Each structure stands twice: as C-alpha cells, then as structure tokens.
mmCIF file of C-alpha atoms in Angstrom:
data_model
loop_
_atom_site.group_PDB
_atom_site.id
_atom_site.type_symbol
_atom_site.label_atom_id
_atom_site.label_comp_id
_atom_site.label_asym_id
_atom_site.label_seq_id
_atom_site.Cartn_x
_atom_site.Cartn_y
_atom_site.Cartn_z
ATOM 1 C CA GLU A 1 -27.366 257.039 66.753
ATOM 2 C CA ALA A 2 -27.240 257.777 70.482
ATOM 3 C CA GLN A 3 -28.101 254.632 72.347
ATOM 4 C CA VAL A 4 -27.652 252.286 75.271
ATOM 5 C CA THR A 5 -27.188 248.655 74.316
ATOM 6 C CA GLN A 6 -27.550 245.570 76.486
ATOM 7 C CA ASN A 7 -26.649 241.966 75.844
ATOM 8 C CA PRO A 8 -28.080 239.452 75.963
ATOM 9 C CA ARG A 9 -31.694 240.519 75.564
ATOM 10 C CA TYR A 10 -33.011 237.198 76.843
ATOM 11 C CA LEU A 11 -31.282 234.677 79.056
ATOM 12 C CA ILE A 12 -32.401 231.487 80.754
ATOM 13 C CA THR A 13 -29.884 230.001 83.147
ATOM 14 C CA VAL A 14 -29.650 227.736 86.153
ATOM 15 C CA THR A 15 -29.018 228.497 89.796
ATOM 16 C CA GLY A 16 -25.375 229.133 90.601
ATOM 17 C CA LYS A 17 -24.050 229.567 87.081
ATOM 18 C CA LYS A 18 -22.187 232.870 86.896
ATOM 19 C CA LEU A 19 -23.368 235.308 84.255
ATOM 20 C CA THR A 20 -22.636 238.798 82.996
ATOM 21 C CA VAL A 21 -25.020 241.210 81.336
ATOM 22 C CA THR A 22 -23.200 243.838 79.336
ATOM 23 C CA CYS A 23 -24.210 247.474 78.965
ATOM 24 C CA SER A 24 -22.645 250.022 76.673
ATOM 25 C CA GLN A 25 -23.487 253.643 75.826
ATOM 26 C CA ASN A 26 -22.143 255.865 73.066
ATOM 27 C CA MET A 27 -23.145 259.253 74.493
ATOM 28 C CA ASN A 28 -20.045 259.843 76.622
ATOM 29 C CA HIS A 29 -22.242 259.891 79.737
ATOM 30 C CA GLU A 30 -20.589 259.956 83.131
ATOM 31 C CA TYR A 31 -23.461 258.326 84.994
ATOM 32 C CA MET A 32 -24.610 254.745 84.463
ATOM 33 C CA SER A 33 -27.003 252.618 86.432
ATOM 34 C CA TRP A 34 -28.654 249.206 86.631
ATOM 35 C CA TYR A 35 -32.267 248.576 87.569
ATOM 36 C CA ARG A 36 -34.469 245.559 87.941
ATOM 37 C CA GLN A 37 -38.187 245.696 87.290
ATOM 38 C CA ASP A 38 -40.618 243.323 88.949
ATOM 39 C CA PRO A 39 -44.428 243.308 88.902
ATOM 40 C CA GLY A 40 -45.872 245.446 91.662
ATOM 41 C CA LEU A 41 -42.456 246.727 92.709
ATOM 42 C CA GLY A 42 -41.537 248.980 89.813
ATOM 43 C CA LEU A 43 -37.970 249.765 88.905
ATOM 44 C CA ARG A 44 -35.452 249.437 91.696
ATOM 45 C CA GLN A 45 -31.895 250.632 91.447
ATOM 46 C CA ILE A 46 -29.231 247.962 91.889
ATOM 47 C CA TYR A 47 -25.956 249.844 91.420
ATOM 48 C CA TYR A 48 -24.903 253.104 89.872
ATOM 49 C CA SER A 49 -21.660 254.678 88.777
ATOM 50 C CA MET A 50 -20.813 258.340 88.647
ATOM 51 C CA ASN A 51 -17.694 257.820 86.556
ATOM 52 C CA VAL A 52 -14.885 255.409 85.782
ATOM 53 C CA GLU A 53 -13.843 253.370 88.827
ATOM 54 C CA VAL A 54 -16.630 254.951 90.950
ATOM 55 C CA THR A 55 -19.552 252.684 91.833
ATOM 56 C CA ASP A 56 -22.176 252.783 94.583
ATOM 57 C CA LYS A 57 -24.929 250.549 95.848
ATOM 58 C CA GLY A 58 -28.520 251.336 95.062
ATOM 59 C CA ASP A 59 -31.526 249.954 96.867
ATOM 60 C CA VAL A 60 -31.136 246.273 96.007
ATOM 61 C CA PRO A 61 -27.436 245.434 95.492
ATOM 62 C CA GLU A 62 -27.387 242.011 97.183
ATOM 63 C CA GLY A 63 -26.306 239.252 94.826
ATOM 64 C CA TYR A 64 -24.930 241.612 92.176
ATOM 65 C CA LYS A 65 -21.566 243.084 91.262
ATOM 66 C CA VAL A 66 -20.617 245.794 88.807
ATOM 67 C CA SER A 67 -17.469 247.320 87.424
ATOM 68 C CA ARG A 68 -16.701 250.543 85.557
ATOM 69 C CA LYS A 69 -13.309 250.218 83.952
ATOM 70 C CA GLU A 70 -14.247 252.252 80.895
ATOM 71 C CA LYS A 71 -16.619 255.159 80.599
ATOM 72 C CA ARG A 72 -18.838 253.520 78.011
ATOM 73 C CA ASN A 73 -19.284 250.100 79.660
ATOM 74 C CA PHE A 74 -20.998 249.050 82.872
ATOM 75 C CA PRO A 75 -21.448 245.262 83.108
ATOM 76 C CA LEU A 76 -23.705 243.631 85.679
ATOM 77 C CA ILE A 77 -22.353 240.423 87.173
ATOM 78 C CA LEU A 78 -24.330 237.740 88.953
ATOM 79 C CA GLU A 79 -21.751 235.494 90.597
ATOM 80 C CA SER A 80 -24.241 232.868 91.763
ATOM 81 C CA PRO A 81 -27.702 233.571 90.359
ATOM 82 C CA SER A 82 -30.754 232.468 92.285
ATOM 83 C CA PRO A 83 -34.401 232.186 91.206
ATOM 84 C CA ASN A 84 -35.309 235.405 93.054
ATOM 85 C CA GLN A 85 -33.106 237.260 90.586
ATOM 86 C CA THR A 86 -35.458 236.353 87.780
ATOM 87 C CA SER A 87 -36.455 239.780 86.521
ATOM 88 C CA LEU A 88 -36.340 242.354 83.744
ATOM 89 C CA TYR A 89 -33.101 244.323 83.937
ATOM 90 C CA PHE A 90 -32.474 247.772 82.512
ATOM 91 C CA CYS A 91 -29.255 249.676 82.130
ATOM 92 C CA ALA A 92 -29.395 253.460 81.907
ATOM 93 C CA SER A 93 -27.010 256.345 81.414
ATOM 94 C CA SER A 94 -27.112 260.099 81.813
ATOM 95 C CA SER A 95 -24.927 263.154 81.845
ATOM 96 C CA PHE A 96 -24.413 265.460 84.790
ATOM 97 C CA SER A 97 -25.860 268.949 85.115
ATOM 98 C CA GLY A 98 -24.057 270.697 87.907
ATOM 99 C CA ARG A 99 -24.212 268.259 90.809
ATOM 100 C CA MET A 100 -27.190 266.318 89.595
ATOM 101 C CA SER A 101 -27.449 263.474 87.147
ATOM 102 C CA ASP A 102 -29.751 264.392 84.322
ATOM 103 C CA THR A 103 -32.323 262.632 82.163
ATOM 104 C CA GLN A 104 -31.673 258.924 81.944
ATOM 105 C CA TYR A 105 -31.575 256.969 78.696
ATOM 106 C CA PHE A 106 -32.442 253.325 79.021
ATOM 107 C CA GLY A 107 -31.284 250.249 77.221
ATOM 108 C CA PRO A 108 -33.848 247.833 75.729
ATOM 109 C CA GLY A 109 -33.821 245.519 78.748
ATOM 110 C CA THR A 110 -32.608 242.003 79.506
ATOM 111 C CA ARG A 111 -35.139 239.425 80.546
ATOM 112 C CA LEU A 112 -33.417 236.959 82.856
ATOM 113 C CA THR A 113 -34.884 233.691 84.080
ATOM 114 C CA VAL A 114 -33.015 231.680 86.711
ATOM 115 C CA LEU A 115 -34.236 228.110 87.098
ATOM 116 C CA ARG B 1 -42.454 254.112 103.749
ATOM 117 C CA LYS B 2 -41.761 254.026 100.032
ATOM 118 C CA GLU B 3 -39.728 256.848 98.556
ATOM 119 C CA VAL B 4 -42.229 257.348 95.750
ATOM 120 C CA GLU B 5 -45.862 256.268 95.607
ATOM 121 C CA GLN B 6 -48.266 256.248 92.701
ATOM 122 C CA ASP B 7 -51.810 255.088 92.206
ATOM 123 C CA PRO B 8 -51.347 252.040 89.955
ATOM 124 C CA GLY B 9 -54.707 252.494 88.261
ATOM 125 C CA PRO B 10 -55.664 251.253 85.789
ATOM 126 C CA PHE B 11 -57.150 254.366 84.287
ATOM 127 C CA ASN B 12 -59.439 253.615 81.349
ATOM 128 C CA VAL B 13 -60.539 256.797 79.616
ATOM 129 C CA PRO B 14 -62.246 257.605 76.295
ATOM 130 C CA GLU B 15 -60.417 259.399 73.533
ATOM 131 C CA GLY B 16 -60.427 263.134 74.056
ATOM 132 C CA ALA B 17 -60.690 262.917 77.822
ATOM 133 C CA THR B 18 -58.464 264.730 80.275
ATOM 134 C CA VAL B 19 -56.711 262.550 82.820
ATOM 135 C CA ALA B 20 -54.481 263.401 85.760
ATOM 136 C CA PHE B 21 -51.980 261.326 87.700
ATOM 137 C CA ASN B 22 -50.427 262.164 91.027
ATOM 138 C CA CYS B 23 -47.316 260.897 92.661
ATOM 139 C CA THR B 24 -46.096 261.542 96.214
ATOM 140 C CA TYR B 25 -42.522 261.441 97.431
ATOM 141 C CA SER B 26 -41.200 261.098 100.958
ATOM 142 C CA ASN B 27 -37.865 262.931 100.923
ATOM 143 C CA SER B 28 -38.422 266.663 101.288
ATOM 144 C CA ALA B 29 -34.849 267.292 100.104
ATOM 145 C CA SER B 30 -35.443 265.697 96.695
ATOM 146 C CA GLN B 31 -34.396 268.011 93.915
ATOM 147 C CA SER B 32 -35.207 266.558 90.504
ATOM 148 C CA PHE B 33 -38.471 265.125 89.285
ATOM 149 C CA PHE B 34 -39.427 263.401 86.070
ATOM 150 C CA TRP B 35 -42.254 261.627 84.324
ATOM 151 C CA TYR B 36 -41.314 258.653 82.164
ATOM 152 C CA ARG B 37 -43.491 256.643 79.851
ATOM 153 C CA GLN B 38 -43.157 252.889 79.476
ATOM 154 C CA ASP B 39 -44.855 250.836 76.815
ATOM 155 C CA CYS B 40 -45.444 247.154 77.472
ATOM 156 C CA ARG B 41 -42.161 245.254 77.889
ATOM 157 C CA LYS B 42 -40.165 248.206 76.554
ATOM 158 C CA GLU B 43 -37.665 250.527 78.144
ATOM 159 C CA PRO B 44 -38.844 253.668 79.978
ATOM 160 C CA LYS B 45 -38.501 256.880 78.017
ATOM 161 C CA LEU B 46 -38.486 260.411 79.341
ATOM 162 C CA LEU B 47 -41.802 262.181 78.901
ATOM 163 C CA MET B 48 -40.896 265.384 80.670
ATOM 164 C CA SER B 49 -38.932 266.835 83.533
ATOM 165 C CA VAL B 50 -40.904 268.595 86.235
ATOM 166 C CA TYR B 51 -39.843 272.080 87.228
ATOM 167 C CA SER B 52 -40.838 274.090 90.262
ATOM 168 C CA SER B 53 -42.745 276.551 88.135
ATOM 169 C CA GLY B 54 -44.618 273.812 86.319
ATOM 170 C CA ASN B 55 -44.113 273.067 82.659
ATOM 171 C CA GLU B 56 -46.156 272.218 79.629
ATOM 172 C CA ASP B 57 -45.365 270.285 76.475
ATOM 173 C CA GLY B 58 -48.251 270.201 74.056
ATOM 174 C CA ARG B 59 -51.070 268.216 75.655
ATOM 175 C CA PHE B 60 -48.982 267.356 78.711
ATOM 176 C CA THR B 61 -48.603 269.503 81.815
ATOM 177 C CA ALA B 62 -46.462 268.658 84.813
ATOM 178 C CA GLN B 63 -46.678 270.318 88.210
ATOM 179 C CA LEU B 64 -44.602 270.130 91.361
ATOM 180 C CA ASN B 65 -45.970 270.897 94.812
ATOM 181 C CA ARG B 66 -43.057 270.939 97.231
ATOM 182 C CA ALA B 67 -45.145 271.831 100.265
ATOM 183 C CA SER B 68 -47.290 268.715 99.873
ATOM 184 C CA GLN B 69 -44.517 266.671 98.267
ATOM 185 C CA TYR B 70 -46.295 265.553 95.168
ATOM 186 C CA ILE B 71 -45.925 265.842 91.429
ATOM 187 C CA SER B 72 -48.706 265.603 88.908
ATOM 188 C CA LEU B 73 -49.140 264.914 85.229
ATOM 189 C CA LEU B 74 -52.122 266.148 83.264
ATOM 190 C CA ILE B 75 -52.895 264.778 79.817
ATOM 191 C CA ARG B 76 -55.453 266.700 77.768
ATOM 192 C CA ASP B 77 -57.307 265.445 74.714
ATOM 193 C CA SER B 78 -56.152 261.852 75.243
ATOM 194 C CA LYS B 79 -55.112 259.867 72.163
ATOM 195 C CA LEU B 80 -55.081 256.123 71.673
ATOM 196 C CA SER B 81 -51.303 256.395 71.434
ATOM 197 C CA ASP B 82 -51.159 257.723 75.010
ATOM 198 C CA SER B 83 -51.974 254.229 76.302
ATOM 199 C CA ALA B 84 -48.951 253.225 78.380
ATOM 200 C CA THR B 85 -47.656 253.093 81.926
ATOM 201 C CA TYR B 86 -46.520 256.406 83.367
ATOM 202 C CA LEU B 87 -43.708 256.380 85.899
ATOM 203 C CA CYS B 88 -42.840 259.195 88.230
ATOM 204 C CA VAL B 89 -39.194 259.442 89.173
ATOM 205 C CA VAL B 90 -37.507 261.348 91.953
ATOM 206 C CA ASN B 91 -33.813 262.022 92.221
ATOM 207 C CA ALA B 92 -32.672 261.820 95.840
ATOM 208 C CA ASN B 93 -30.931 264.774 97.419
ATOM 209 C CA THR B 94 -27.546 263.139 96.894
ATOM 210 C CA GLY B 95 -28.197 263.604 93.207
ATOM 211 C CA ASN B 96 -27.154 260.132 92.267
ATOM 212 C CA GLN B 97 -29.936 257.771 93.300
ATOM 213 C CA PHE B 98 -33.216 257.568 91.462
ATOM 214 C CA TYR B 99 -36.471 256.311 92.903
ATOM 215 C CA PHE B 100 -39.249 255.155 90.625
ATOM 216 C CA GLY B 101 -42.897 254.852 91.380
ATOM 217 C CA THR B 102 -44.548 251.574 90.456
ATOM 218 C CA GLY B 103 -46.296 253.259 87.566
ATOM 219 C CA THR B 104 -49.847 254.199 86.618
ATOM 220 C CA SER B 105 -51.452 252.296 83.778
ATOM 221 C CA LEU B 106 -53.462 254.299 81.254
ATOM 222 C CA THR B 107 -55.642 252.848 78.516
ATOM 223 C CA VAL B 108 -57.341 255.237 76.118
ATOM 224 C CA ILE B 109 -60.440 253.689 74.617
ATOM 225 C CA PRO B 110 -61.825 254.547 71.150
#
C-alpha cells in the first residue's frame, strides 16, 4: 500500500530536550516536505527536499532541522524544542511532473506538545 | 499579504444544497493549484487539481481565474459526507514551495 508514515504520532516533551520525528514514504517520490498546522494559521511549510541531499527552507524553518540521506526518509529534528513549537506536524511527499512537484500525499500527522 | 487567502466560514448548508468556495492568491506567477479536503484531526487529502480550463469530477467543479487570481470550488447536491474543511493550495512559481489557505469549514446538515 502506497503511504507516508510518521512516528511518533503523539509526543509530549519538555523544553530543550532534543527530538526527532521520522517520516518515510514507499512511493519512490523525489519531493518530501514538512508542515506544521496551527489554528487560524493553516498549514505552513517548514522545510522541503527535492531529492537526496537537497533541502530548502520553507516559510517557517526557525528551530527545525532536516536531513535527506535516503530517498524514502525525511526526518524532522528539533534540537531544542520550545513551547511555541507545540503543533500538529505533517510530512508529505510527491513526484515531479516536468519542473513542478505534483500532488502531495500526507502522513497521518504527529501531535507534539512541548511543556 | 498572505500568499493564499480563504474565507474560513463556517458554511452550514442543508443536504442537497450547492455551495461555492473561493480562494485568492497573491503571486501572479503561480502555476499549480489544488483543492484538498481535511477531516477533523486527519491528514489533508487531494480533492482535485485545478486546471486553467476548469475541471469537473462528479459533483465537484473547480475553476481558475488567472486574471483575478482566484480559484473556486463548487459542490453540487451536498451530502452529509462532504462535511470537512476544504483547503486551497498554490504551488509557487519556483515549483517547490506550497502555500495553503487556512481552510473553509463546511457542515452539511440533514
């Protein structure tokens, strides 16, 4: 089954304790992305990756890191989480059509609470 | 100015009604447009892409107006199962950044 998986699905942590949210896709997609969703603000792009070893900042990259060492995986790293990073996080992937990334497929989301 | 703006609603409509959502975008060079559906606390899922010529999928019709920089979604004969939040999405002219609207909430009432 074609899918994007994220782990963990729920996480409660404390300020400053490093964490990683994993994302994996089995569709051989070149493009992967991370979003956060907050009430009233919608989904905002954190980082995206066009292929292995190629990553770029989205609209809200501060406080986050990513890596793309393998095509299927795109982990999101919070080196020193703060309460304002409490949010619902989605990973997504898509293929490329010509120059443009195509329809995105989303993971089930990770609900993160930073105390 | 936000890249993408939507009326948040909520829209409460009776079953069988026709409802329309609009979404405006700020970057005239944007090239790809989508409507996604999101059920409460779930991941967004593609409803339909929006093409320049307009496109229809069953009860759903999407339109793009480049001159006025808006996209629209029309839902005919609303079903209870259409209750969800509808997100418009614009792919920036670089092709690699996506901008989401904040979503329009629809509740279809029996």
